[in-house]
Amino acid sequence: MNSVKLSSYCRLYAFSDYRSMKSALPYMRQVVLAKALSEVEESDARRVVMRLPGAGYQNYLRPLAGLQTKANAIASLITALQLLYKQNGYAARYIVVERS
């Protein structure tokens, strides 16, 4: 189970099916978001991705030094999922965000 650190207090996990997501939930500390990817809305993403003052939301595929940001939180979350896809090799259908 790979993850991406979204901010200093949130970590994103991606799952290929509902059953694997549900079986992982009891082992997580504090779950703030557990949904099918197709159901995630802008307000959900805004709460968990990192916002850079005056620049937008972090692009997780690019280093912070480049300051290449995304205009909305959903686009930022998608870049984090793309990074997870590179690590896992499978598409995410369900996501979980854990607060540490």
Short mmCIF file of C-alpha atoms in Angstrom, two decimals:
data_model
loop_
_atom_site.label_atom_id
_atom_site.label_comp_id
_atom_site.label_asym_id
_atom_site.label_seq_id
_atom_site.Cartn_x
_atom_site.Cartn_y
_atom_site.Cartn_z
CA MET A 1 0.00 0.00 0.00
CA ASN A 2 1.79 3.09 -1.25
CA SER A 3 0.91 6.64 -0.35
CA VAL A 4 1.71 10.25 -1.14
CA LYS A 5 2.13 12.94 1.48
CA LEU A 6 -0.30 15.72 0.55
CA SER A 7 0.66 18.10 3.34
CA SER A 8 2.36 18.03 6.70
CA TYR A 9 -0.70 16.33 8.21
CA CYS A 10 -2.46 14.47 5.34
CA ARG A 11 -1.49 11.33 3.42
CA LEU A 12 -3.27 9.99 0.31
CA TYR A 13 -3.81 6.27 -0.32
CA ALA A 14 -5.27 4.86 -3.53
CA PHE A 15 -7.04 1.54 -4.00
CA SER A 16 -8.11 -0.34 -7.08
CA ASP A 17 -11.31 -1.77 -5.56
CA TYR A 18 -13.81 -1.15 -2.79
CA ARG A 19 -12.97 -4.30 -0.85
CA SER A 20 -9.28 -3.45 -0.47
CA MET A 21 -10.16 0.09 0.64
CA LYS A 22 -12.60 -1.16 3.28
CA SER A 23 -10.11 -3.71 4.61
CA ALA A 24 -7.43 -1.02 5.06
CA LEU A 25 -9.64 1.49 6.92
CA PRO A 26 -9.38 -0.14 10.40
CA TYR A 27 -5.58 0.17 10.27
CA MET A 28 -5.57 3.92 9.64
CA ARG A 29 -5.43 6.51 12.41
CA GLN A 30 -7.87 9.24 11.49
CA VAL A 31 -9.60 9.01 8.12
CA VAL A 32 -10.81 12.38 6.83
CA LEU A 33 -11.90 11.25 3.36
CA ALA A 34 -12.80 7.81 1.99
CA LYS A 35 -14.66 7.90 -1.33
CA ALA A 36 -14.81 6.63 -4.84
CA LEU A 37 -12.67 8.89 -7.00
CA SER A 38 -15.64 9.77 -9.16
CA GLU A 39 -17.47 11.18 -6.11
CA VAL A 40 -14.73 13.53 -4.89
CA GLU A 41 -15.72 17.18 -5.16
CA GLU A 42 -13.70 20.39 -5.13
CA SER A 43 -14.59 21.11 -1.50
CA ASP A 44 -13.27 17.67 -0.45
CA ALA A 45 -10.01 18.17 -2.28
CA ARG A 46 -9.57 21.72 -0.98
CA ARG A 47 -9.45 20.44 2.60
CA VAL A 48 -6.60 17.99 2.00
CA VAL A 49 -4.22 19.28 -0.69
CA MET A 50 -1.55 21.85 0.07
CA ARG A 51 -2.25 25.45 -0.92
CA LEU A 52 0.63 27.77 -1.71
CA PRO A 53 -0.18 31.38 -0.77
CA GLY A 54 -0.81 33.49 -3.86
CA ALA A 55 0.12 30.68 -6.24
CA GLY A 56 -2.65 28.07 -6.15
CA TYR A 57 -2.50 24.40 -5.16
CA GLN A 58 0.59 22.21 -5.22
CA ASN A 59 1.41 20.21 -8.32
CA TYR A 60 2.68 16.95 -6.81
CA LEU A 61 4.41 15.91 -10.03
CA ARG A 62 6.69 18.96 -9.91
CA PRO A 63 9.09 20.05 -7.18
CA LEU A 64 8.08 23.01 -5.02
CA ALA A 65 11.11 24.98 -6.14
CA GLY A 66 9.59 25.29 -9.61
CA LEU A 67 6.35 26.71 -8.17
CA GLN A 68 4.31 25.13 -10.95
CA THR A 69 0.94 25.01 -9.25
CA LYS A 70 -2.58 24.02 -10.22
CA ALA A 71 -5.50 26.43 -10.31
CA ASN A 72 -7.96 24.20 -8.47
CA ALA A 73 -7.74 21.57 -5.76
CA ILE A 74 -9.11 18.72 -7.90
CA ALA A 75 -6.29 19.20 -10.42
CA SER A 76 -3.80 19.16 -7.56
CA LEU A 77 -5.27 15.93 -6.19
CA ILE A 78 -5.09 14.39 -9.67
CA THR A 79 -1.36 15.10 -9.85
CA ALA A 80 -0.94 13.29 -6.50
CA LEU A 81 -2.89 10.33 -7.92
CA GLN A 82 -0.73 10.36 -11.04
CA LEU A 83 2.33 10.15 -8.81
CA LEU A 84 0.77 7.18 -7.00
CA TYR A 85 0.01 5.56 -10.35
CA LYS A 86 3.68 5.79 -11.25
CA GLN A 87 4.55 4.03 -7.97
CA ASN A 88 1.75 1.40 -7.90
CA GLY A 89 1.16 0.69 -11.56
CA TYR A 90 -2.63 0.47 -11.20
CA ALA A 91 -5.41 2.99 -11.54
CA ALA A 92 -7.07 4.35 -8.41
CA ARG A 93 -10.83 3.92 -8.19
CA TYR A 94 -11.13 4.66 -4.45
CA ILE A 95 -9.10 7.04 -2.32
CA VAL A 96 -8.51 7.49 1.39
CA VAL A 97 -6.94 10.51 3.04
CA GLU A 98 -5.53 9.95 6.50
CA ARG A 99 -4.68 12.68 8.98
CA SER A 100 -1.58 11.92 11.02
#
